[in-house]
Short mmCIF file of N, CA and C in Angstrom, two decimals:
data_model
loop_
_atom_site.label_atom_id
_atom_site.label_comp_id
_atom_site.label_asym_id
_atom_site.label_seq_id
_atom_site.Cartn_x
_atom_site.Cartn_y
_atom_site.Cartn_z
N HIS A 12 119.25 316.77 130.64
CA HIS A 12 118.37 317.87 130.32
C HIS A 12 119.17 318.91 129.56
N TYR A 13 118.59 319.46 128.48
CA TYR A 13 119.27 320.50 127.72
C TYR A 13 118.70 321.86 128.08
N SER A 14 119.59 322.77 128.41
CA SER A 14 119.20 324.13 128.72
C SER A 14 119.92 325.07 127.75
N SER A 15 119.99 326.34 128.09
CA SER A 15 120.35 327.34 127.10
C SER A 15 121.13 328.50 127.68
N ASP A 16 121.87 329.16 126.80
CA ASP A 16 122.53 330.43 127.14
C ASP A 16 121.50 331.50 127.51
N TYR A 17 120.25 331.30 127.15
CA TYR A 17 119.19 332.28 127.45
C TYR A 17 118.92 332.41 128.95
N VAL A 18 119.49 331.53 129.79
CA VAL A 18 119.30 331.69 131.23
C VAL A 18 120.12 332.87 131.77
N PHE A 19 121.04 333.40 130.95
CA PHE A 19 121.86 334.54 131.36
C PHE A 19 121.34 335.83 130.72
N ASP A 20 121.78 336.97 131.29
CA ASP A 20 121.30 338.26 130.77
C ASP A 20 122.13 338.79 129.61
N GLY A 21 123.23 338.13 129.29
CA GLY A 21 124.02 338.52 128.13
C GLY A 21 124.94 339.70 128.35
N SER A 22 125.11 340.13 129.58
CA SER A 22 126.01 341.26 129.84
C SER A 22 127.46 340.78 129.85
N GLY A 23 128.37 341.72 129.78
CA GLY A 23 129.79 341.41 129.86
C GLY A 23 130.36 340.89 128.56
N HIS A 24 131.64 340.53 128.63
CA HIS A 24 132.34 340.08 127.42
C HIS A 24 133.13 338.81 127.65
N GLU A 25 132.99 338.21 128.82
CA GLU A 25 133.73 336.99 129.15
C GLU A 25 132.79 335.79 129.13
N PRO A 26 133.35 334.60 128.90
CA PRO A 26 132.52 333.39 128.98
C PRO A 26 131.98 333.18 130.39
N ARG A 27 130.71 332.78 130.48
CA ARG A 27 130.08 332.50 131.78
C ARG A 27 130.39 331.07 132.20
N ASP A 28 130.69 330.90 133.49
CA ASP A 28 130.82 329.53 133.98
C ASP A 28 129.48 329.10 134.58
N GLU A 29 129.41 327.86 135.01
CA GLU A 29 128.14 327.29 135.47
C GLU A 29 127.61 327.96 136.72
N GLY A 30 128.48 328.56 137.52
CA GLY A 30 128.04 329.21 138.75
C GLY A 30 127.73 330.69 138.61
N ALA A 31 127.85 331.22 137.40
CA ALA A 31 127.59 332.65 137.18
C ALA A 31 126.12 332.96 137.46
N PRO A 32 125.84 334.17 137.95
CA PRO A 32 124.45 334.54 138.21
C PRO A 32 123.61 334.48 136.93
N THR A 33 122.41 333.95 137.06
CA THR A 33 121.49 333.90 135.93
C THR A 33 120.65 335.17 135.91
N GLY A 34 119.96 335.40 134.82
CA GLY A 34 119.10 336.57 134.68
C GLY A 34 118.46 336.58 133.31
N PRO A 35 117.56 335.63 133.05
CA PRO A 35 116.97 335.52 131.72
C PRO A 35 116.24 336.79 131.30
N LEU A 36 116.32 337.09 130.00
CA LEU A 36 115.70 338.29 129.43
C LEU A 36 114.34 338.01 128.80
N SER A 37 113.98 336.74 128.64
CA SER A 37 112.76 336.40 127.90
C SER A 37 112.00 335.28 128.60
N VAL A 38 110.78 335.07 128.16
CA VAL A 38 109.96 333.97 128.68
C VAL A 38 110.66 332.64 128.41
N TYR A 39 111.23 332.50 127.23
CA TYR A 39 111.96 331.27 126.89
C TYR A 39 113.09 331.03 127.89
N GLY A 40 113.90 332.06 128.15
CA GLY A 40 115.00 331.93 129.10
C GLY A 40 114.51 331.59 130.50
N ARG A 41 113.42 332.21 130.92
CA ARG A 41 112.86 331.91 132.25
C ARG A 41 112.36 330.47 132.31
N SER A 42 111.77 329.98 131.23
CA SER A 42 111.28 328.60 131.23
C SER A 42 112.44 327.61 131.29
N LYS A 43 113.55 327.91 130.61
CA LYS A 43 114.72 327.03 130.67
C LYS A 43 115.30 327.02 132.08
N LEU A 44 115.40 328.19 132.70
CA LEU A 44 115.93 328.27 134.06
C LEU A 44 115.00 327.55 135.04
N ASP A 45 113.70 327.72 134.86
CA ASP A 45 112.73 327.03 135.72
C ASP A 45 112.88 325.51 135.60
N GLY A 46 113.08 325.03 134.39
CA GLY A 46 113.31 323.60 134.19
C GLY A 46 114.54 323.11 134.94
N GLU A 47 115.62 323.88 134.83
CA GLU A 47 116.85 323.52 135.56
C GLU A 47 116.58 323.45 137.07
N GLU A 48 115.93 324.49 137.59
CA GLU A 48 115.70 324.57 139.04
C GLU A 48 114.81 323.44 139.53
N ARG A 49 113.82 323.06 138.74
CA ARG A 49 112.93 321.96 139.14
C ARG A 49 113.68 320.63 139.16
N ILE A 50 114.56 320.44 138.20
CA ILE A 50 115.36 319.20 138.19
C ILE A 50 116.26 319.15 139.41
N ARG A 51 116.94 320.24 139.70
CA ARG A 51 117.83 320.27 140.87
C ARG A 51 117.03 320.05 142.16
N ALA A 52 115.86 320.70 142.26
CA ALA A 52 115.04 320.60 143.48
C ALA A 52 114.49 319.19 143.68
N SER A 53 114.37 318.42 142.60
CA SER A 53 113.82 317.07 142.73
C SER A 53 114.76 316.14 143.50
N GLY A 54 116.02 316.49 143.55
CA GLY A 54 116.99 315.66 144.25
C GLY A 54 117.51 314.49 143.44
N CYS A 55 117.08 314.36 142.21
CA CYS A 55 117.55 313.25 141.38
C CYS A 55 118.97 313.52 140.89
N ARG A 56 119.69 312.44 140.58
CA ARG A 56 120.98 312.61 139.91
C ARG A 56 120.68 313.09 138.50
N HIS A 57 121.42 314.08 138.05
CA HIS A 57 121.09 314.67 136.76
C HIS A 57 122.33 315.20 136.06
N LEU A 58 122.19 315.37 134.78
CA LEU A 58 123.13 316.11 133.96
C LEU A 58 122.32 317.17 133.23
N ILE A 59 122.69 318.42 133.42
CA ILE A 59 122.07 319.54 132.70
C ILE A 59 123.15 320.12 131.81
N PHE A 60 122.86 320.21 130.52
CA PHE A 60 123.80 320.79 129.57
C PHE A 60 123.23 322.11 129.04
N ARG A 61 123.90 323.20 129.36
CA ARG A 61 123.54 324.49 128.76
C ARG A 61 124.33 324.61 127.46
N THR A 62 123.64 324.95 126.41
CA THR A 62 124.28 325.07 125.11
C THR A 62 123.76 326.31 124.39
N SER A 63 124.27 326.55 123.19
CA SER A 63 123.83 327.73 122.44
C SER A 63 124.01 327.51 120.95
N TRP A 64 123.26 328.25 120.18
CA TRP A 64 123.41 328.36 118.73
C TRP A 64 123.46 326.97 118.09
N VAL A 65 122.51 326.11 118.44
CA VAL A 65 122.51 324.71 117.99
C VAL A 65 122.01 324.61 116.55
N TYR A 66 122.66 323.75 115.78
CA TYR A 66 122.27 323.50 114.39
C TYR A 66 122.41 322.01 114.10
N ALA A 67 121.81 321.58 113.00
CA ALA A 67 121.97 320.22 112.49
C ALA A 67 121.90 320.27 110.97
N ALA A 68 122.38 319.24 110.31
CA ALA A 68 122.38 319.20 108.84
C ALA A 68 120.96 319.12 108.30
N ARG A 69 120.07 318.51 109.04
CA ARG A 69 118.68 318.36 108.59
C ARG A 69 117.82 319.44 109.24
N GLY A 70 116.77 319.82 108.54
CA GLY A 70 115.86 320.84 109.08
C GLY A 70 116.39 322.24 108.87
N GLY A 71 115.64 323.20 109.36
CA GLY A 71 116.02 324.60 109.20
C GLY A 71 117.11 324.99 110.17
N ASN A 72 117.99 325.87 109.75
CA ASN A 72 119.00 326.41 110.64
C ASN A 72 119.52 327.73 110.07
N PHE A 73 120.33 328.41 110.84
CA PHE A 73 120.85 329.71 110.44
C PHE A 73 121.63 329.63 109.13
N ALA A 74 122.48 328.63 108.98
CA ALA A 74 123.30 328.52 107.77
C ALA A 74 122.42 328.35 106.53
N ARG A 75 121.42 327.49 106.61
CA ARG A 75 120.50 327.29 105.47
C ARG A 75 119.77 328.59 105.13
N THR A 76 119.34 329.30 106.18
CA THR A 76 118.64 330.57 105.95
C THR A 76 119.56 331.56 105.25
N MET A 77 120.81 331.66 105.70
CA MET A 77 121.76 332.59 105.07
C MET A 77 122.01 332.22 103.62
N LEU A 78 122.14 330.94 103.33
CA LEU A 78 122.39 330.52 101.94
C LEU A 78 121.17 330.77 101.06
N ARG A 79 119.98 330.55 101.61
CA ARG A 79 118.77 330.84 100.83
C ARG A 79 118.71 332.33 100.50
N LEU A 80 118.94 333.17 101.53
CA LEU A 80 118.89 334.62 101.32
C LEU A 80 120.01 335.09 100.39
N ALA A 81 121.19 334.48 100.52
CA ALA A 81 122.32 334.85 99.66
C ALA A 81 122.05 334.48 98.20
N GLY A 82 121.18 333.50 97.98
CA GLY A 82 120.79 333.14 96.63
C GLY A 82 119.68 334.01 96.07
N GLU A 83 119.01 334.78 96.94
CA GLU A 83 117.87 335.61 96.53
C GLU A 83 118.18 337.10 96.50
N ARG A 84 119.16 337.55 97.28
CA ARG A 84 119.37 338.99 97.48
C ARG A 84 120.78 339.41 97.06
N ASP A 85 120.89 340.70 96.71
CA ASP A 85 122.19 341.26 96.34
C ASP A 85 123.05 341.55 97.56
N SER A 86 122.41 341.82 98.70
CA SER A 86 123.15 342.13 99.93
C SER A 86 122.36 341.59 101.13
N LEU A 87 123.08 341.41 102.23
CA LEU A 87 122.47 340.92 103.46
C LEU A 87 122.90 341.80 104.62
N ARG A 88 122.05 341.87 105.65
CA ARG A 88 122.37 342.58 106.89
C ARG A 88 122.26 341.56 108.02
N VAL A 89 123.37 341.36 108.76
CA VAL A 89 123.42 340.31 109.78
C VAL A 89 123.99 340.88 111.07
N ILE A 90 123.39 340.50 112.18
CA ILE A 90 123.78 340.99 113.51
C ILE A 90 125.23 340.63 113.83
N ASP A 91 125.96 341.62 114.35
CA ASP A 91 127.38 341.43 114.64
C ASP A 91 127.74 341.66 116.10
N ASP A 92 126.76 341.98 116.96
CA ASP A 92 127.11 342.26 118.37
C ASP A 92 126.61 341.18 119.33
N GLN A 93 126.14 340.07 118.81
CA GLN A 93 125.83 338.90 119.64
C GLN A 93 126.95 337.89 119.40
N ILE A 94 127.55 337.42 120.48
CA ILE A 94 128.72 336.54 120.37
C ILE A 94 128.43 335.20 121.04
N GLY A 95 128.73 334.12 120.34
CA GLY A 95 128.52 332.79 120.88
C GLY A 95 129.31 331.76 120.10
N ALA A 96 128.94 330.49 120.27
CA ALA A 96 129.62 329.39 119.59
C ALA A 96 128.60 328.49 118.91
N PRO A 97 128.52 328.52 117.57
CA PRO A 97 127.65 327.58 116.88
C PRO A 97 128.02 326.14 117.28
N THR A 98 127.02 325.36 117.65
CA THR A 98 127.26 324.03 118.21
C THR A 98 126.38 323.01 117.51
N GLY A 99 127.00 322.00 116.94
CA GLY A 99 126.26 320.98 116.22
C GLY A 99 125.51 320.03 117.14
N ALA A 100 124.31 319.63 116.71
CA ALA A 100 123.54 318.65 117.47
C ALA A 100 124.31 317.33 117.57
N ASP A 101 125.11 317.01 116.55
CA ASP A 101 125.91 315.79 116.61
C ASP A 101 126.97 315.88 117.70
N LEU A 102 127.58 317.05 117.89
CA LEU A 102 128.54 317.23 118.97
C LEU A 102 127.85 317.08 120.33
N LEU A 103 126.67 317.68 120.47
CA LEU A 103 125.92 317.55 121.72
C LEU A 103 125.58 316.08 122.01
N ALA A 104 125.21 315.34 120.98
CA ALA A 104 124.89 313.92 121.17
C ALA A 104 126.13 313.15 121.63
N ASP A 105 127.28 313.45 121.03
CA ASP A 105 128.52 312.77 121.43
C ASP A 105 128.90 313.12 122.87
N ILE A 106 128.80 314.40 123.23
CA ILE A 106 129.10 314.84 124.59
C ILE A 106 128.17 314.14 125.58
N THR A 107 126.89 314.11 125.25
CA THR A 107 125.89 313.50 126.14
C THR A 107 126.17 312.02 126.36
N ALA A 108 126.44 311.29 125.28
CA ALA A 108 126.70 309.85 125.40
C ALA A 108 127.94 309.61 126.27
N HIS A 109 128.99 310.37 126.03
CA HIS A 109 130.22 310.21 126.82
C HIS A 109 129.97 310.56 128.29
N ALA A 110 129.26 311.66 128.53
CA ALA A 110 128.99 312.10 129.90
C ALA A 110 128.12 311.09 130.64
N LEU A 111 127.12 310.54 129.97
CA LEU A 111 126.26 309.54 130.62
C LEU A 111 127.05 308.30 131.02
N ARG A 112 127.91 307.83 130.11
CA ARG A 112 128.74 306.66 130.46
C ARG A 112 129.62 306.97 131.66
N SER A 113 130.24 308.14 131.66
CA SER A 113 131.13 308.52 132.76
C SER A 113 130.37 308.71 134.06
N ALA A 114 129.21 309.36 134.00
CA ALA A 114 128.43 309.64 135.21
C ALA A 114 127.85 308.37 135.83
N ARG A 115 127.63 307.34 135.03
CA ARG A 115 127.18 306.05 135.58
C ARG A 115 128.27 305.43 136.46
N ARG A 116 129.52 305.62 136.04
CA ARG A 116 130.65 305.08 136.81
C ARG A 116 131.00 305.95 138.01
N ASP A 117 130.77 307.26 137.89
CA ASP A 117 131.16 308.21 138.95
C ASP A 117 130.00 309.16 139.21
N GLN A 118 129.23 308.90 140.25
CA GLN A 118 128.04 309.70 140.56
C GLN A 118 128.37 311.15 140.88
N ALA A 119 129.61 311.42 141.27
CA ALA A 119 130.01 312.80 141.59
C ALA A 119 130.01 313.70 140.36
N LEU A 120 129.92 313.11 139.17
CA LEU A 120 129.92 313.90 137.94
C LEU A 120 128.56 314.51 137.63
N ALA A 121 127.53 314.15 138.38
CA ALA A 121 126.20 314.74 138.15
C ALA A 121 126.29 316.25 138.34
N GLY A 122 125.48 316.99 137.60
CA GLY A 122 125.45 318.44 137.77
C GLY A 122 125.18 319.18 136.48
N THR A 123 125.52 320.45 136.49
CA THR A 123 125.27 321.35 135.36
C THR A 123 126.58 321.63 134.64
N TYR A 124 126.53 321.57 133.32
CA TYR A 124 127.71 321.80 132.49
C TYR A 124 127.35 322.68 131.30
N HIS A 125 128.34 323.43 130.83
CA HIS A 125 128.19 324.17 129.59
C HIS A 125 128.79 323.34 128.46
N ALA A 126 128.03 323.14 127.40
CA ALA A 126 128.44 322.28 126.29
C ALA A 126 128.28 323.02 124.97
N VAL A 127 129.37 323.60 124.50
CA VAL A 127 129.39 324.29 123.21
C VAL A 127 130.71 323.97 122.51
N ALA A 128 130.75 324.19 121.22
CA ALA A 128 132.00 324.02 120.47
C ALA A 128 133.02 325.05 120.94
N ALA A 129 134.28 324.81 120.60
CA ALA A 129 135.35 325.73 121.00
C ALA A 129 135.33 326.98 120.13
N GLY A 130 135.77 328.08 120.73
CA GLY A 130 135.86 329.35 120.00
C GLY A 130 134.59 330.16 120.13
N GLU A 131 134.58 331.27 119.42
CA GLU A 131 133.41 332.16 119.45
C GLU A 131 133.34 332.93 118.14
N THR A 132 132.16 333.42 117.85
CA THR A 132 131.95 334.22 116.65
C THR A 132 130.70 335.06 116.84
N SER A 133 130.43 335.90 115.86
CA SER A 133 129.16 336.65 115.82
C SER A 133 128.30 336.02 114.74
N TRP A 134 127.02 336.37 114.73
CA TRP A 134 126.15 335.88 113.65
C TRP A 134 126.67 336.37 112.30
N HIS A 135 127.20 337.58 112.24
CA HIS A 135 127.73 338.12 111.00
C HIS A 135 128.92 337.30 110.50
N ARG A 136 129.87 337.03 111.38
CA ARG A 136 131.05 336.26 110.97
C ARG A 136 130.66 334.82 110.61
N TYR A 137 129.68 334.28 111.32
CA TYR A 137 129.14 332.95 111.01
C TYR A 137 128.56 332.96 109.59
N ALA A 138 127.75 333.96 109.28
CA ALA A 138 127.15 334.07 107.95
C ALA A 138 128.23 334.19 106.88
N CYS A 139 129.25 334.99 107.13
CA CYS A 139 130.33 335.15 106.15
C CYS A 139 131.05 333.83 105.90
N LEU A 140 131.30 333.06 106.95
CA LEU A 140 131.95 331.75 106.78
C LEU A 140 131.09 330.85 105.90
N VAL A 141 129.80 330.82 106.16
CA VAL A 141 128.88 329.97 105.41
C VAL A 141 128.83 330.39 103.94
N ILE A 142 128.74 331.69 103.69
CA ILE A 142 128.65 332.19 102.32
C ILE A 142 129.97 331.98 101.58
N ASP A 143 131.09 332.20 102.26
CA ASP A 143 132.39 331.93 101.64
C ASP A 143 132.52 330.46 101.27
N TRP A 144 132.07 329.57 102.16
CA TRP A 144 132.11 328.13 101.88
C TRP A 144 131.28 327.83 100.62
N ALA A 145 130.07 328.39 100.56
CA ALA A 145 129.18 328.14 99.41
C ALA A 145 129.81 328.64 98.12
N ARG A 146 130.47 329.79 98.19
CA ARG A 146 131.12 330.34 97.00
C ARG A 146 132.25 329.41 96.55
N GLU A 147 133.03 328.89 97.49
CA GLU A 147 134.12 327.96 97.16
C GLU A 147 133.58 326.67 96.54
N GLN A 148 132.37 326.26 96.94
CA GLN A 148 131.77 325.03 96.41
C GLN A 148 131.07 325.26 95.08
N GLY A 149 130.99 326.51 94.65
CA GLY A 149 130.33 326.82 93.39
C GLY A 149 128.82 326.86 93.47
N LEU A 150 128.27 327.00 94.68
CA LEU A 150 126.82 327.09 94.81
C LEU A 150 126.34 328.44 94.26
N PRO A 151 125.15 328.48 93.66
CA PRO A 151 124.66 329.74 93.08
C PRO A 151 124.32 330.77 94.15
N LEU A 152 124.97 331.92 94.07
CA LEU A 152 124.74 333.01 95.02
C LEU A 152 124.50 334.30 94.27
N LYS A 153 123.54 335.07 94.73
CA LYS A 153 123.28 336.39 94.16
C LYS A 153 124.06 337.46 94.92
N VAL A 154 124.25 337.25 96.22
CA VAL A 154 124.94 338.24 97.05
C VAL A 154 126.38 338.38 96.58
N ALA A 155 126.82 339.62 96.46
CA ALA A 155 128.18 339.90 96.01
C ALA A 155 129.18 339.67 97.13
N PRO A 156 130.43 339.32 96.80
CA PRO A 156 131.45 339.23 97.84
C PRO A 156 131.55 340.57 98.58
N GLY A 157 131.61 340.52 99.88
CA GLY A 157 131.70 341.74 100.68
C GLY A 157 130.38 342.46 100.88
N ALA A 158 129.26 341.87 100.43
CA ALA A 158 127.97 342.55 100.54
C ALA A 158 127.14 342.02 101.71
N VAL A 159 127.83 341.54 102.75
CA VAL A 159 127.15 341.11 103.98
C VAL A 159 127.47 342.16 105.04
N GLU A 160 126.50 343.00 105.32
CA GLU A 160 126.69 344.14 106.23
C GLU A 160 126.49 343.72 107.68
N ALA A 161 127.40 344.17 108.54
CA ALA A 161 127.28 343.93 109.98
C ALA A 161 126.37 344.99 110.59
N ILE A 162 125.37 344.55 111.37
CA ILE A 162 124.43 345.49 112.01
C ILE A 162 124.31 345.15 113.49
N PRO A 163 123.87 346.14 114.31
CA PRO A 163 123.64 345.85 115.73
C PRO A 163 122.31 345.15 115.95
N THR A 164 122.19 344.49 117.08
CA THR A 164 120.94 343.81 117.46
C THR A 164 119.76 344.77 117.41
N SER A 165 119.99 346.01 117.81
CA SER A 165 118.89 346.99 117.85
C SER A 165 118.26 347.21 116.48
N ALA A 166 118.97 346.89 115.41
CA ALA A 166 118.44 347.07 114.06
C ALA A 166 117.61 345.88 113.59
N TYR A 167 117.55 344.82 114.41
CA TYR A 167 116.82 343.61 114.02
C TYR A 167 116.12 343.00 115.23
N PRO A 168 115.01 343.60 115.67
CA PRO A 168 114.31 343.09 116.85
C PRO A 168 113.69 341.71 116.59
N THR A 169 113.69 340.88 117.64
CA THR A 169 113.10 339.54 117.56
C THR A 169 112.12 339.36 118.72
N PRO A 170 111.18 338.40 118.61
CA PRO A 170 110.20 338.19 119.68
C PRO A 170 110.84 337.86 121.03
N ALA A 171 111.85 336.99 121.03
CA ALA A 171 112.55 336.65 122.28
C ALA A 171 113.89 337.37 122.27
N GLN A 172 114.10 338.23 123.25
CA GLN A 172 115.36 338.98 123.31
C GLN A 172 116.52 338.02 123.54
N ARG A 173 117.49 338.07 122.65
CA ARG A 173 118.67 337.20 122.75
C ARG A 173 119.74 337.88 123.58
N PRO A 174 120.51 337.10 124.35
CA PRO A 174 121.64 337.70 125.06
C PRO A 174 122.73 338.13 124.08
N LEU A 175 123.36 339.28 124.33
CA LEU A 175 124.47 339.71 123.48
C LEU A 175 125.69 338.82 123.70
N ASN A 176 125.94 338.47 124.95
CA ASN A 176 127.07 337.62 125.29
C ASN A 176 126.56 336.21 125.56
N SER A 177 126.73 335.33 124.58
CA SER A 177 126.34 333.93 124.74
C SER A 177 127.56 333.04 124.94
N ARG A 178 128.67 333.65 125.32
CA ARG A 178 129.89 332.86 125.55
C ARG A 178 129.70 332.00 126.80
N LEU A 179 129.94 330.71 126.67
CA LEU A 179 129.82 329.77 127.79
C LEU A 179 131.17 329.09 128.00
N SER A 180 131.70 329.16 129.20
CA SER A 180 132.95 328.48 129.53
C SER A 180 132.70 326.98 129.62
N THR A 181 133.53 326.21 128.93
CA THR A 181 133.39 324.75 128.95
C THR A 181 134.48 324.09 129.80
N ARG A 182 135.19 324.86 130.57
CA ARG A 182 136.30 324.30 131.36
C ARG A 182 135.84 323.15 132.26
N LYS A 183 134.74 323.34 132.97
CA LYS A 183 134.24 322.30 133.88
C LYS A 183 133.94 321.01 133.11
N LEU A 184 133.27 321.11 131.99
CA LEU A 184 132.93 319.95 131.15
C LEU A 184 134.19 319.25 130.66
N ARG A 185 135.12 320.03 130.12
CA ARG A 185 136.35 319.45 129.56
C ARG A 185 137.17 318.73 130.62
N GLU A 186 137.26 319.34 131.80
CA GLU A 186 138.05 318.73 132.86
C GLU A 186 137.35 317.52 133.48
N ALA A 187 136.05 317.62 133.71
CA ALA A 187 135.32 316.52 134.35
C ALA A 187 135.29 315.27 133.47
N PHE A 188 135.13 315.47 132.16
CA PHE A 188 134.95 314.34 131.26
C PHE A 188 136.14 314.11 130.32
N ASP A 189 137.23 314.82 130.57
CA ASP A 189 138.46 314.68 129.78
C ASP A 189 138.16 314.81 128.28
N LEU A 190 137.55 315.93 127.92
CA LEU A 190 137.14 316.17 126.54
C LEU A 190 137.97 317.28 125.90
N THR A 191 138.20 317.15 124.61
CA THR A 191 138.72 318.24 123.79
C THR A 191 137.61 318.59 122.81
N LEU A 192 137.16 319.82 122.84
CA LEU A 192 136.04 320.23 121.98
C LEU A 192 136.58 320.83 120.68
N PRO A 193 135.97 320.48 119.56
CA PRO A 193 136.44 320.99 118.27
C PRO A 193 136.06 322.45 118.06
N PRO A 194 136.83 323.17 117.24
CA PRO A 194 136.46 324.54 116.90
C PRO A 194 135.09 324.56 116.20
N TRP A 195 134.33 325.59 116.45
CA TRP A 195 132.98 325.69 115.88
C TRP A 195 133.01 325.61 114.36
N GLN A 196 134.07 326.14 113.74
CA GLN A 196 134.14 326.16 112.27
C GLN A 196 134.14 324.74 111.70
N HIS A 197 134.81 323.79 112.38
CA HIS A 197 134.88 322.42 111.87
C HIS A 197 133.49 321.80 111.77
N GLY A 198 132.70 321.97 112.82
CA GLY A 198 131.36 321.41 112.82
C GLY A 198 130.46 322.04 111.77
N VAL A 199 130.57 323.36 111.62
CA VAL A 199 129.73 324.05 110.62
C VAL A 199 130.10 323.58 109.22
N GLN A 200 131.39 323.47 108.93
CA GLN A 200 131.80 323.03 107.60
C GLN A 200 131.38 321.58 107.33
N ARG A 201 131.46 320.73 108.35
CA ARG A 201 131.00 319.35 108.19
C ARG A 201 129.49 319.31 107.93
N MET A 202 128.74 320.12 108.68
CA MET A 202 127.29 320.18 108.49
C MET A 202 126.96 320.66 107.08
N LEU A 203 127.65 321.68 106.60
CA LEU A 203 127.39 322.21 105.26
C LEU A 203 127.68 321.15 104.20
N THR A 204 128.77 320.44 104.36
CA THR A 204 129.12 319.38 103.41
C THR A 204 128.04 318.30 103.38
N GLU A 205 127.56 317.92 104.56
CA GLU A 205 126.51 316.90 104.63
C GLU A 205 125.19 317.41 104.07
N ALA A 206 124.86 318.65 104.36
CA ALA A 206 123.55 319.20 103.97
C ALA A 206 123.47 319.52 102.48
N PHE A 207 124.61 319.84 101.86
CA PHE A 207 124.56 320.34 100.48
C PHE A 207 125.34 319.49 99.49
N ARG A 208 125.59 318.22 99.82
CA ARG A 208 126.26 317.39 98.82
C ARG A 208 125.28 316.63 97.99
#
């Protein structure tokens, strides 16, 4: 089962571990937490993966949106006080396949895990990485270098309130399944190469 960083209230500045108190801020977050609780209450063996900032090369995603806007506008304003780890759907698929194989052999591995790429960033720094990559590739951009302004969440309200702190500790996942997780930048650059070649 896939869950979300939205089960937390986003307070603090440290990565949350799986046992940290939950406190969803939105209907979406409450529905994800309810799903987790129902699975646990069923008594079935399960793997729950909480993740955040998921993207894939196909379909819409934050990077594609930033590149579209960077091609249309002279400047951009992007939130800089929400912190998390952009995580590729391909990485989640690899983690899931490995965890399922391991959990079949060792039933004690059932449970809840945080599954995100290594490192952390803000939406603003994520946007800058994407735009810098596009500029290096020679993609047409209207936005000038240095014209991506960092703004607070309060300047860009959304229907579902996002947690400011989406940092998720992956220590339990890495130790249980003997995994080394790649830096978020590697996955984003691979996705961009696949999406725009």
